[in-house]
Short mmCIF file of C-alpha atoms in Angstrom, two decimals:
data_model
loop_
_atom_site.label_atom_id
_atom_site.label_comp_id
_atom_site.label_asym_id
_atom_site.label_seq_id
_atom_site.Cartn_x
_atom_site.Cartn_y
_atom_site.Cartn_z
CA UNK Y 183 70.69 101.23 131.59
CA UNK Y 184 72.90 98.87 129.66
CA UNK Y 185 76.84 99.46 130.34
CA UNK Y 186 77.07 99.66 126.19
CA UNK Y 187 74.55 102.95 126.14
CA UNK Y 188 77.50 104.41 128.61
CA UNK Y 189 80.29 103.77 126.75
CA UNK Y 190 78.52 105.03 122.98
CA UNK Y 191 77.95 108.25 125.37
CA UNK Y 192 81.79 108.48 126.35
CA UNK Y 193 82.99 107.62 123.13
CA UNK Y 194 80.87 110.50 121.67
CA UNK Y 195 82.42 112.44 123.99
CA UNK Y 196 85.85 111.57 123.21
CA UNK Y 197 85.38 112.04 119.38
CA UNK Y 198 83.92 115.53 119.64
CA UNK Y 199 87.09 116.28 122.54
CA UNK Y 200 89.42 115.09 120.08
CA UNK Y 201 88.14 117.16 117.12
CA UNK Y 202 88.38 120.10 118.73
CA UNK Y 203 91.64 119.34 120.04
CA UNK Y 204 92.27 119.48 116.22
CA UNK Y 205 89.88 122.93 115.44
CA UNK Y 206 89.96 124.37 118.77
CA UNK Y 207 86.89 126.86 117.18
CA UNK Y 208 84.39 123.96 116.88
CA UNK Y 209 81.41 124.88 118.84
CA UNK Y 210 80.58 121.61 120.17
CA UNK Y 211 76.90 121.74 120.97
CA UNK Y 212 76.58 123.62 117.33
CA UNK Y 213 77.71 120.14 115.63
CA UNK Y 214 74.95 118.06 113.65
CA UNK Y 215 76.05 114.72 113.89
CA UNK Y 216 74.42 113.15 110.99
CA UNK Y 217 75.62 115.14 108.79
CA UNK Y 218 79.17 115.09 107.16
CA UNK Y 219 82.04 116.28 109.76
CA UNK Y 220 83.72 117.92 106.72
CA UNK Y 221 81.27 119.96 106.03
CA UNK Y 222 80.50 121.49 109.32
CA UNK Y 223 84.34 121.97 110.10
CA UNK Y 224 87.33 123.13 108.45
CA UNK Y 225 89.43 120.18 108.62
CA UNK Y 226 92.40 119.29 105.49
CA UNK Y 227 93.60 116.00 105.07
CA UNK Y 228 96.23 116.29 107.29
CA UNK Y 229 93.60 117.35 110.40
CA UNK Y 230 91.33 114.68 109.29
CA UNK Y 231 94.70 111.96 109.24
CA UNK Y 232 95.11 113.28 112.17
CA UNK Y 233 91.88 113.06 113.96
CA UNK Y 234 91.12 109.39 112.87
CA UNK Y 235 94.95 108.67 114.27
CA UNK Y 236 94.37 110.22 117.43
CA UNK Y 237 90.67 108.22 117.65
CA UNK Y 238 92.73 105.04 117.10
CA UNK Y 239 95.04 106.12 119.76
CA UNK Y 240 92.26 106.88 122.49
CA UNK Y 241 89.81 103.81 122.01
CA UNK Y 242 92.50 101.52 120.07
CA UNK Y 243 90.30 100.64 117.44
CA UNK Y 244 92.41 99.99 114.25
CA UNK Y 245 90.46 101.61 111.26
CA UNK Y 246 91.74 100.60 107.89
CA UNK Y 247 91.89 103.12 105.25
CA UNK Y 248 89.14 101.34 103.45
CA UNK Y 249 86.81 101.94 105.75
CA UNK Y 250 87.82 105.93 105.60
CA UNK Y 251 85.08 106.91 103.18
CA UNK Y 252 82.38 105.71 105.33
CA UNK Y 253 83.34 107.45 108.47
CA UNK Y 254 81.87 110.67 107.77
CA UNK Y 255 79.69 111.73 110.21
CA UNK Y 256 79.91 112.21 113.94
CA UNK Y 257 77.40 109.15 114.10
CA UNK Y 258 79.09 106.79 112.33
CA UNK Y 259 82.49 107.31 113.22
CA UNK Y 260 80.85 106.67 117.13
CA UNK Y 261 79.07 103.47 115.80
CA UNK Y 262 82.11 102.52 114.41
CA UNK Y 263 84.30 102.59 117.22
CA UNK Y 264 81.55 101.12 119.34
CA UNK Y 265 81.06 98.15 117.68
CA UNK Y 266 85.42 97.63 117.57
CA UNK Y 267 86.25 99.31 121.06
CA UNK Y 268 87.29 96.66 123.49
CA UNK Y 269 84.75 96.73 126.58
CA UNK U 225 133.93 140.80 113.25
CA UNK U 226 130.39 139.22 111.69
CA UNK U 227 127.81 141.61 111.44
CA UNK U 228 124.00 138.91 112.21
CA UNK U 229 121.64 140.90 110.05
CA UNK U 230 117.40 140.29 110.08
CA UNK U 231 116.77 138.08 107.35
CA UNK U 232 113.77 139.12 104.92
CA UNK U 233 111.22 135.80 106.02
CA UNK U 234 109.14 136.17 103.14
CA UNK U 235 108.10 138.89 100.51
CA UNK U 236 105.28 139.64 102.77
CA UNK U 237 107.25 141.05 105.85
CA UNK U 238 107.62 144.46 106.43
CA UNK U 239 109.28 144.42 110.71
CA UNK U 240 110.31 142.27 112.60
CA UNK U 241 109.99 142.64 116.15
CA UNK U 242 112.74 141.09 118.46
CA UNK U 243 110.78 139.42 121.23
CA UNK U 244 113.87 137.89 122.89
CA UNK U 245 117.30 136.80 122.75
CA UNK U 246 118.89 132.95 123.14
CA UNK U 247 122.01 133.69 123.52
CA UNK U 248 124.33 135.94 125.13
CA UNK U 249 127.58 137.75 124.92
CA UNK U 250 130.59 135.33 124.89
CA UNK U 251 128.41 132.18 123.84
CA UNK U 252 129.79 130.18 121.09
CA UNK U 253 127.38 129.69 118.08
CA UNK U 254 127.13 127.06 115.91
CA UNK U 255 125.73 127.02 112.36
CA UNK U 256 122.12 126.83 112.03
CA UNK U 257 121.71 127.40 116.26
CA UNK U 258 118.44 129.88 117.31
CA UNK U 259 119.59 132.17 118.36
CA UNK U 260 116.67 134.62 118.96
CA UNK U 261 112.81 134.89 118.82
CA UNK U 262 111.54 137.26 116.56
CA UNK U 263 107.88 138.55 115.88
CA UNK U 264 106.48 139.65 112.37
CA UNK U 265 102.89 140.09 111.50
CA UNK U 266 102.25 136.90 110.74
CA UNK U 267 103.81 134.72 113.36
CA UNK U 268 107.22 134.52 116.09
CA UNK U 269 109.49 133.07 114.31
CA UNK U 270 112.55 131.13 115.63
CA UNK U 271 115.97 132.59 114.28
CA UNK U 272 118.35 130.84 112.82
CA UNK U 273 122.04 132.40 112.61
CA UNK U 274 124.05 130.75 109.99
CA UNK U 275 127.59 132.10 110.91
CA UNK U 276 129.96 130.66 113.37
CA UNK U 277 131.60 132.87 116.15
CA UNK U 278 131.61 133.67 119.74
CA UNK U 279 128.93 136.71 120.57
CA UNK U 280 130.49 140.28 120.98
CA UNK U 281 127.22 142.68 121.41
CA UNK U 282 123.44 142.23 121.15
CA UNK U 283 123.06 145.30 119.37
CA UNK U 284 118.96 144.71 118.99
CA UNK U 285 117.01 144.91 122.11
CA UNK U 286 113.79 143.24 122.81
CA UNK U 287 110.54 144.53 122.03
CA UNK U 288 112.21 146.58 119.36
CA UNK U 289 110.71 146.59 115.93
CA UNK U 290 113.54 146.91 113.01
CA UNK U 291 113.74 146.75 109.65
CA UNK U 292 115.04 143.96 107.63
CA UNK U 293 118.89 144.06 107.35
CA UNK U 294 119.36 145.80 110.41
CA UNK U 295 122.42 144.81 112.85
CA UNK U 296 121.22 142.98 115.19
CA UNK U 297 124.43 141.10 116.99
CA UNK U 298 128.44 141.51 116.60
CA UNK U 299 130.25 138.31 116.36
CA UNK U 300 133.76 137.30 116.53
CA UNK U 301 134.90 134.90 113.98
CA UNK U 302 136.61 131.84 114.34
CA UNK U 303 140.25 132.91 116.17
CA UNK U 304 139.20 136.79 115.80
CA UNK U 305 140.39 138.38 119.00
CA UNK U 306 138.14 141.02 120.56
CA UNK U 307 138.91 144.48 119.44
CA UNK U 308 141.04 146.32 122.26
CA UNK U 309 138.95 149.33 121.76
CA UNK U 310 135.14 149.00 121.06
CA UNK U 311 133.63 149.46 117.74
CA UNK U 312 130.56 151.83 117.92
CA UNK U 313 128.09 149.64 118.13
CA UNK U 314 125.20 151.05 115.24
CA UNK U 315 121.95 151.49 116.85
CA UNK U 316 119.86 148.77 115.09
CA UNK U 317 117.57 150.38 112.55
CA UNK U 318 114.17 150.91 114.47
CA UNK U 319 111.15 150.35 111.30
CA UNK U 320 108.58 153.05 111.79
CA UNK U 321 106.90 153.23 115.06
CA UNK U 322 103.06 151.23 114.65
CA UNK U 323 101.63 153.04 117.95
CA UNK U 324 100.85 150.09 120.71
CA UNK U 325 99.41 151.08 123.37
CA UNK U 326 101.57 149.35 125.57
CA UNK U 327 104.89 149.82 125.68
CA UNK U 328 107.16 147.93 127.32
CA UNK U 329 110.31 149.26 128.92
CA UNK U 330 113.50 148.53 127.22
CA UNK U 331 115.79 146.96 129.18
CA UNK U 332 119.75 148.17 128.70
CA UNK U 333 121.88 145.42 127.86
CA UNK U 334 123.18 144.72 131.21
CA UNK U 335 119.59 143.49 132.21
CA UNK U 336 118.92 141.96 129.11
CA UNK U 337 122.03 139.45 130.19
CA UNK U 338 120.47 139.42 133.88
CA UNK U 339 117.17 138.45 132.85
CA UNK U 340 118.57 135.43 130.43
CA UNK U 341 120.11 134.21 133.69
CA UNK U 342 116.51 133.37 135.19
CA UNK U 343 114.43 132.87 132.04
CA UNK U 344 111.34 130.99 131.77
CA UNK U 345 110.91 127.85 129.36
CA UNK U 346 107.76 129.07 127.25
CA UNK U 347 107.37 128.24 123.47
CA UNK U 348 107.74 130.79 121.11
CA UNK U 349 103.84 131.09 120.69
CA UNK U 350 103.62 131.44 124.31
CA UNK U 351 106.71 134.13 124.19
CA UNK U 352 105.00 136.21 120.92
CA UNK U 353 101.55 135.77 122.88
CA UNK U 354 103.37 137.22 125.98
CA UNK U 355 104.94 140.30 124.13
CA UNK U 356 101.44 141.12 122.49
CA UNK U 357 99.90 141.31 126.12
CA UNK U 358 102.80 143.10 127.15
CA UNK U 359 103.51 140.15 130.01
CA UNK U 360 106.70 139.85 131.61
CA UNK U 361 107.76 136.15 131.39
CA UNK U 362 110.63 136.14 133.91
CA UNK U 363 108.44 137.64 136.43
CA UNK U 364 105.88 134.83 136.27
CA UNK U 365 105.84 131.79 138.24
CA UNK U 366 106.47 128.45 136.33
CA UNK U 367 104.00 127.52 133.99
CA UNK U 368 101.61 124.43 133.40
CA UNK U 369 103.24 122.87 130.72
CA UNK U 370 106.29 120.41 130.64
CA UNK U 371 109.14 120.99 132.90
CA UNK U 372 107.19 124.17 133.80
CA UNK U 373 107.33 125.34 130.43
CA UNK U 374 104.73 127.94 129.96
CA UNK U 375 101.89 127.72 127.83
CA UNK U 376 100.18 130.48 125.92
CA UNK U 377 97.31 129.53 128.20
CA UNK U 378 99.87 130.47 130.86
CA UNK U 379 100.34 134.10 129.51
CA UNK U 380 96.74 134.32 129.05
CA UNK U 381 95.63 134.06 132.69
CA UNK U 382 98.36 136.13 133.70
CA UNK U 383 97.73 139.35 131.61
CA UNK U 384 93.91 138.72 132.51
CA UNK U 385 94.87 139.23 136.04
CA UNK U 386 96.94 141.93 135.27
CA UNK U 387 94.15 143.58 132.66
CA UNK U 388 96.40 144.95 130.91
CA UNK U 389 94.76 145.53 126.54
CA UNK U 390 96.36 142.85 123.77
CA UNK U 391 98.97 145.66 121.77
CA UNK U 392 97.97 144.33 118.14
CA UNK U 393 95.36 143.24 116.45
CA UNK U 394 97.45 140.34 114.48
CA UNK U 395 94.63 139.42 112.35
CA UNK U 396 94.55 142.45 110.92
CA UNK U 397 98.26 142.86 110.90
CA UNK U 398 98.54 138.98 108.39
CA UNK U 399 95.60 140.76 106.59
CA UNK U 400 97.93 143.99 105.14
CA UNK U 401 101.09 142.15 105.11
CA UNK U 402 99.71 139.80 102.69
CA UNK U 403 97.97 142.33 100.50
CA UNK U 404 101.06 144.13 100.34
CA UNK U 405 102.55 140.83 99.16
CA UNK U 406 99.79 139.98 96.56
CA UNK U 407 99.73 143.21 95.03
CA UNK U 408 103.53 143.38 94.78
CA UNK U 409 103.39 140.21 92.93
CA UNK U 410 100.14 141.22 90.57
CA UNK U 411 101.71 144.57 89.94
CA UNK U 412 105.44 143.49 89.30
CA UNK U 413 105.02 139.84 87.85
CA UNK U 414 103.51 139.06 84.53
CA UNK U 415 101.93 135.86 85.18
CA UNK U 416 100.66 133.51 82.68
CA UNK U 417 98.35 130.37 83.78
CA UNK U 418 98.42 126.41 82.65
CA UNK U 419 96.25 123.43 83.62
CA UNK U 420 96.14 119.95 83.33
CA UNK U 421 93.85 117.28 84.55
CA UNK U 422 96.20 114.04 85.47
CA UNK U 423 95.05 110.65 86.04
CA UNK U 424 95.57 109.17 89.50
CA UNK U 425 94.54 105.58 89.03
CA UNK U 426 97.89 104.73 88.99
CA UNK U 427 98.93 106.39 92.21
CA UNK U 428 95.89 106.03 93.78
CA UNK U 429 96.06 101.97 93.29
CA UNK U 430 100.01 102.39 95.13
CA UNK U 431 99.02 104.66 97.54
CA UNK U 432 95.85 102.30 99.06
CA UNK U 433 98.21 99.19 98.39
CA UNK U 434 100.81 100.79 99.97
CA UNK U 435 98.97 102.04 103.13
CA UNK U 436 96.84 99.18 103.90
CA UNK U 437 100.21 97.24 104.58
CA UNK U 438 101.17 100.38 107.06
CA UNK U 439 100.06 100.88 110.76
CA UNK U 440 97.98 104.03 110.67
CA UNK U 441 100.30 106.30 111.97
CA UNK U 442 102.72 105.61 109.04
CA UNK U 443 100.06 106.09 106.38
CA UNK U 444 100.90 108.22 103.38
CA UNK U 445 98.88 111.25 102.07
CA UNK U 446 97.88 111.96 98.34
CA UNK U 447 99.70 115.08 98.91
CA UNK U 448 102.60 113.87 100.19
CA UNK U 449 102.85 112.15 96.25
CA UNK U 450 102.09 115.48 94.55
CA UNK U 451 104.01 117.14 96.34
CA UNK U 452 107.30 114.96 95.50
CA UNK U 453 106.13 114.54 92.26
CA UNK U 454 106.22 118.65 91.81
CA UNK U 455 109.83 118.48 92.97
CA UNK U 456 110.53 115.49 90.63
CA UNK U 457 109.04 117.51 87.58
CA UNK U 458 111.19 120.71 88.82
CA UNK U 459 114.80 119.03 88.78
CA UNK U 460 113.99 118.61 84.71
CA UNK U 461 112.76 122.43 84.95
CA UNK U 462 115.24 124.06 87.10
CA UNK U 463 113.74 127.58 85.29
CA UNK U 464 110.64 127.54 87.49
CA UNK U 465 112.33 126.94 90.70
CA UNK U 466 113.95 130.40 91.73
CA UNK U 467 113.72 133.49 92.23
CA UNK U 468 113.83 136.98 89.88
CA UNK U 469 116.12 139.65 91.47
CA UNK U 470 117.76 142.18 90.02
CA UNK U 471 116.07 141.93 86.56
CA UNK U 472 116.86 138.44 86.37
CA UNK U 473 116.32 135.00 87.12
CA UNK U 474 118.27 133.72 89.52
CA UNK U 475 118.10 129.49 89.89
CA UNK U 476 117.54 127.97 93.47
CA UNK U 477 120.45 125.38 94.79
CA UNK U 478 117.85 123.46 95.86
CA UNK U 479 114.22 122.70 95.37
CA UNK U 480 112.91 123.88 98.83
CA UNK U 481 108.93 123.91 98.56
CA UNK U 482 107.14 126.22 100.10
CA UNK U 483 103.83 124.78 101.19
CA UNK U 484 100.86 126.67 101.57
CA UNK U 485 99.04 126.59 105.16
CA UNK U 486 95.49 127.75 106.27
CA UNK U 487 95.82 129.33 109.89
CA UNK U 488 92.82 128.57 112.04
CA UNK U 489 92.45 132.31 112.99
CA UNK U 490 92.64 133.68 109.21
CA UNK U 491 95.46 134.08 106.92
CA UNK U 492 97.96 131.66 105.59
CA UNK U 493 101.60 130.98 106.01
CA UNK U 494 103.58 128.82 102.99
CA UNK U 495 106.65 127.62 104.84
CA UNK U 496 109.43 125.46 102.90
CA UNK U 497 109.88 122.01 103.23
CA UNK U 498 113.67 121.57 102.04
CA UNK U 499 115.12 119.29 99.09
CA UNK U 500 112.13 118.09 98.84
CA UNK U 501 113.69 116.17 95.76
CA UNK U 502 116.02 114.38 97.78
CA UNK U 503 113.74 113.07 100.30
CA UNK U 504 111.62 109.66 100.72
CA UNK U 505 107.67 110.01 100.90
CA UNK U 506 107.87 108.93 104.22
CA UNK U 507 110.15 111.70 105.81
CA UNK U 508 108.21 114.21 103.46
CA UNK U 509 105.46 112.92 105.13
CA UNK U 510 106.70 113.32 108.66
CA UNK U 511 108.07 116.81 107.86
CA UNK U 512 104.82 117.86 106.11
CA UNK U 513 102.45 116.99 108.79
CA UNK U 514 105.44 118.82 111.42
CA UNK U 515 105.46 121.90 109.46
CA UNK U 516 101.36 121.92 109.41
CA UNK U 517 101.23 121.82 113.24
CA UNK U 518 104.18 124.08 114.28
CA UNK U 519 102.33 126.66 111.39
CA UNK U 520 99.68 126.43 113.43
CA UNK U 521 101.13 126.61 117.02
CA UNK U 522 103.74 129.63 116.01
CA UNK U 523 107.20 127.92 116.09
CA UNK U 524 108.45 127.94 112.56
CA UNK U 525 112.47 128.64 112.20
CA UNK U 526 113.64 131.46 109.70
CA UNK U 527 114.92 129.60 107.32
CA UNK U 528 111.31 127.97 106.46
CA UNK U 529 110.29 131.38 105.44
CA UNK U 530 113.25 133.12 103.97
CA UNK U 531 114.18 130.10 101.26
CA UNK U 532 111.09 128.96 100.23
CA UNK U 533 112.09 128.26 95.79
CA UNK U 534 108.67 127.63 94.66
CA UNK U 535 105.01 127.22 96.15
CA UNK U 536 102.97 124.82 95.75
CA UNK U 537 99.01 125.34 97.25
CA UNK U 538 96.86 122.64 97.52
CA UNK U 539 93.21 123.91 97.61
CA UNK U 540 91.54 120.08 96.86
CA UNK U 541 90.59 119.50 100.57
CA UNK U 542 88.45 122.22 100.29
CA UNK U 543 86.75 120.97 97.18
CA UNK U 544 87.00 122.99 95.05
CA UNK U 545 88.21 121.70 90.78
CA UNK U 546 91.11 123.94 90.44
CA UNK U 547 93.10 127.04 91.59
CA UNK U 548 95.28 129.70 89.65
CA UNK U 549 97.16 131.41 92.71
CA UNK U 550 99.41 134.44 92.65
CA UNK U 551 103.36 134.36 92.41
CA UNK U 552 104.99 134.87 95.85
CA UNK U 553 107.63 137.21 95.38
CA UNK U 554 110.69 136.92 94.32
CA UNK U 555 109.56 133.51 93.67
CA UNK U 556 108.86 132.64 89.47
CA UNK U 557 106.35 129.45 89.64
CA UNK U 558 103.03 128.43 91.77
CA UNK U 559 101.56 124.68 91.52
CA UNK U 560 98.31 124.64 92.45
CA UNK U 561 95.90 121.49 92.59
CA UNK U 562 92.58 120.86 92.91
CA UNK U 563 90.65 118.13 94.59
CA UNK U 564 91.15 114.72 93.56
CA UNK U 565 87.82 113.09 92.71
CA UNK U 566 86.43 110.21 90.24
CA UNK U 567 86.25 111.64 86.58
CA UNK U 568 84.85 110.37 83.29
CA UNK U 569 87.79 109.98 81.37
CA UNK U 570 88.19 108.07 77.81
CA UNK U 571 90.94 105.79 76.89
CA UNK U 572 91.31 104.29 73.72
CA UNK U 573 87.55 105.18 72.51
CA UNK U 574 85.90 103.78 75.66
CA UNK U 575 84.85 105.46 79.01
CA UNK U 576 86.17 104.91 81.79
CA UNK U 577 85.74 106.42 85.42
CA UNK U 578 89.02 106.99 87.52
CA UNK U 579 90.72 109.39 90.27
CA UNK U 580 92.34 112.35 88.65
CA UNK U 581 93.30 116.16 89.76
CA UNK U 582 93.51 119.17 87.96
CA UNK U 583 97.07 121.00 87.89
CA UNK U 584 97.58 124.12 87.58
CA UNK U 585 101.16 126.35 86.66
CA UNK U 586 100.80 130.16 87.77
CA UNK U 587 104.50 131.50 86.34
CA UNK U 588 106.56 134.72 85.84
CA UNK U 589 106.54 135.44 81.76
CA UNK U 590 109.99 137.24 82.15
CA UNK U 591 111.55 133.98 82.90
CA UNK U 592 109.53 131.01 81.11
CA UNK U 593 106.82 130.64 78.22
CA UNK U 594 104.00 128.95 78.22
CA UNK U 595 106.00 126.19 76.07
CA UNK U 596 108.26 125.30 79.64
CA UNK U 597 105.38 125.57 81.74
CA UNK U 598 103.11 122.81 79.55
CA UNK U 599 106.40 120.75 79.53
CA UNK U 600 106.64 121.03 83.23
CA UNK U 601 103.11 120.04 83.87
CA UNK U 602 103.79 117.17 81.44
CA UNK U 603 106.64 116.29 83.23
CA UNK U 604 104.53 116.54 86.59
CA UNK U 605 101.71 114.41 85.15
CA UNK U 606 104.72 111.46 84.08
CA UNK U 607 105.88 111.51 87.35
CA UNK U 608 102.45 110.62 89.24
CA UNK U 609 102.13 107.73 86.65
CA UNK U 610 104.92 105.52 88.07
CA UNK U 611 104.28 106.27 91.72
CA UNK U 612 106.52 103.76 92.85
CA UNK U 613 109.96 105.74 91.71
CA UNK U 614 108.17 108.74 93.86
#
């Protein structure tokens, strides 16, 4: 077991912690993570500002506002920080 | 001597509940100091007294439920000696009794002062949360929160030990004070309805040159632009900004935006953001995203709700194209917008694709035509094309 498989795992984790820091009535195992976060949870674009700041806070991972509209899903905001998170 | 009245928070309240006093007879009280906790059925609410004086009598008592404009405190004025015999102190009006089926005792004044002696830190969530379980802050140990603050989590585990039923059903309770609201406002206010689509390129352009310069936290919202841009449009349109009282229109000294939030559990809350006019994106920014979260965790002061000029719902996150909302009373105007999305839009005989949003005017027909109300959307569309003077 590669150390990088952990850390995708804990970063998954952290994401889902940190979004329902945000919604507190996200049903965490309920979440499909390849589909669009939005979609699944009730989140305005102060939550989602938010959520992404609070993601750069935990894995300090600078995301650009660019990059915003493909960080969608629960998968590819993980991938994302994976790839940037310092290990 | 200064008679501190309830304040109406909003067209929608109908009691307010006093869960507990801040201050105590013979403290001196500054302008704009809390100086009391109260409940309504939508949320605790953090009082505000806007006269200065030293504190003769807490007339109101906790857990009691009044009506607006009831006495709640005697003050002295500035240099006002106290009387050498007492006034009778009016019992504060109680508002019909809602049957809860726990009641808590009602301390005299004597203990109320006692208790503030050893009072617990505990937000005002945590404090409403507490007076719905009917749990006794001062007799519980300090909580888990920040200098032993306690937490609504706090008051949670403590009335499960104690078993004792939740009193209200608050849900419910935000459910009838708002359609009490709503159908005041259908029934009493002739509204008329305007929209516009308006072209974001412009702003949108600023706004991502603009924020890719800033450090994330310090990143500006779309709404943050509409929402000063609304303010911008109502300075040239002070006859939408207001309220209607008395069989007329009385203007607004300032253009205090009330901003329509979601709760989590149900319901919504449109607390005012103040002169918004006056202030830079950036602090509307900071106060916006404040306002959202203390909305949300119950600690909103009563002058958010009571001076809200104008309303302004943003419904775009949710995706839907447009809204026409309903007049809060005694409010005359509503602002609604839509999502902002990529639209096929022609200039100058050619098509073009760019970022626009539709805006829409809900106003009161005894105050403004439809005339005003194109001219202020007008105005509102000019102001989001020079985002830079926002």
């Amino acid at each position: 077991m590669s150390t990088t498989q952990v850390d995708a795992a804990a970063i998954r984790r952290g994401v889902i912690e940190i979004l329902q820091g945000i919604a507190p009535e996200v049903d965490g195992p309920g979440l499909i993570h390849d589909r669009s976060l939005r979609s699944q949870v009730d989140l305005d674009s102060y939550d989602w500002l938010h959520f992404l700041l609070e993601l750069h806070e935990r894995f300090d991972v600078e995301i650009p506002e660019a990059d915003y509209g493909r960080l969608s899903t629960i998968d590819q905001l993980v991938e994302y920080l994976h790839a940037r998170a310092s290990h | 001597m200064i008679e501190f009245k309830l304040p109406s928070l909003g067209a929608d309240m109908e009691w307010g509940e006093l869960l507990e006093w801040q201050v105590k007879p013979g403290d001196r009280i500054k302008r704009g100091q809390i100086v009391a906790v109260v409940d309504t059925s939508k949320a605790a609410v953090e009082l505000e007294c806007w006269e200065e004086g030293t504190v003769y009598a807490l007339v109101a008592q906790p857990n009691q439920r009044m009506e607006i404009g009831s006495v709640m405190a005697l003050l002295l004025a500035e240099g006002e000696a106290p009387p050498a015999t007492p006034p009778p102190i009016p019992p504060a009006k109680t508002a019909p009794a809602v049957t809860s089926p726990v009641t808590p005792p009602m301390p005299g004044p004597m203990a109320a002062a006692a208790a503030n002696a050893t009072r617990r830190k505990a937000s005002p969530a945590a404090r409403k949360r507490a007076a719905e379980l009917g749990v006794d802050l001062d007799s519980m140990p300090p909580g888990t929160g920040a200098h032993g603050a306690i937490s609504i989590e706090d008051v949670e585990r403590s009335a499960t030990a104690t078993r004792r039923p939740p009193a209200i059903d608050r849900g419910e309770q935000m459910r009838r004070a708002i359609a009490a609201a709503m159908g005041r406002s259908k029934r009493e206010i002739p509204h008329y309805y305007l929209s516009e689509p308006i072209p974001l390129k412009r702003a949108a352009q600023w706004l991502a040159a603009e924020n890719a310069a800033r450090p994330m936290a310090e990143r500006l919202l779309m709404a943050t632009l509409l929402l000063k841009a609304v303010a911008v449009a109502l300075k040239r349109f002070p006859d939408f900004n207001g309220f209607y009282v008395d069989d007329r229109f009385k203007p607004a000294t300032g253009i205090h935006v009330g901003v329509a939030i979601s709760l989590r559990q149900g319901g919504l809350l449109a607390p005012a953001v103040h002169d918004v006019d006056t202030k830079t994106l950036d602090q509307l920014m900071r106060e916006l995203g404040d306002l959202v979260q203390r909305a949300r965790t119950g600690s909103l002061r009563s002058s958010e709700l009571s001076d809200p000029s104008v309303t302004v719902t943003n419904l775009g996150d949710q995706g839907v194209e447009s809204v026409h909302g309903v007049i809060h009373p005694p409010q005359v105007a509503l602002i609604g917008f839509g999502r902002v999305a990529e639209r096929v839009w022609p200039i100058d005989g050619a098509i073009t694709v760019l970022p626009a949003v539709t805006a829409s005017l809900s106003a009161d027909h005894r105050v403004s035509d439809g005339h005003r109300g194109a001219r202020l959307l007008m105005a509102l569309s000019e102001a989001l094309q020079h985002p830079e003077q926002l």
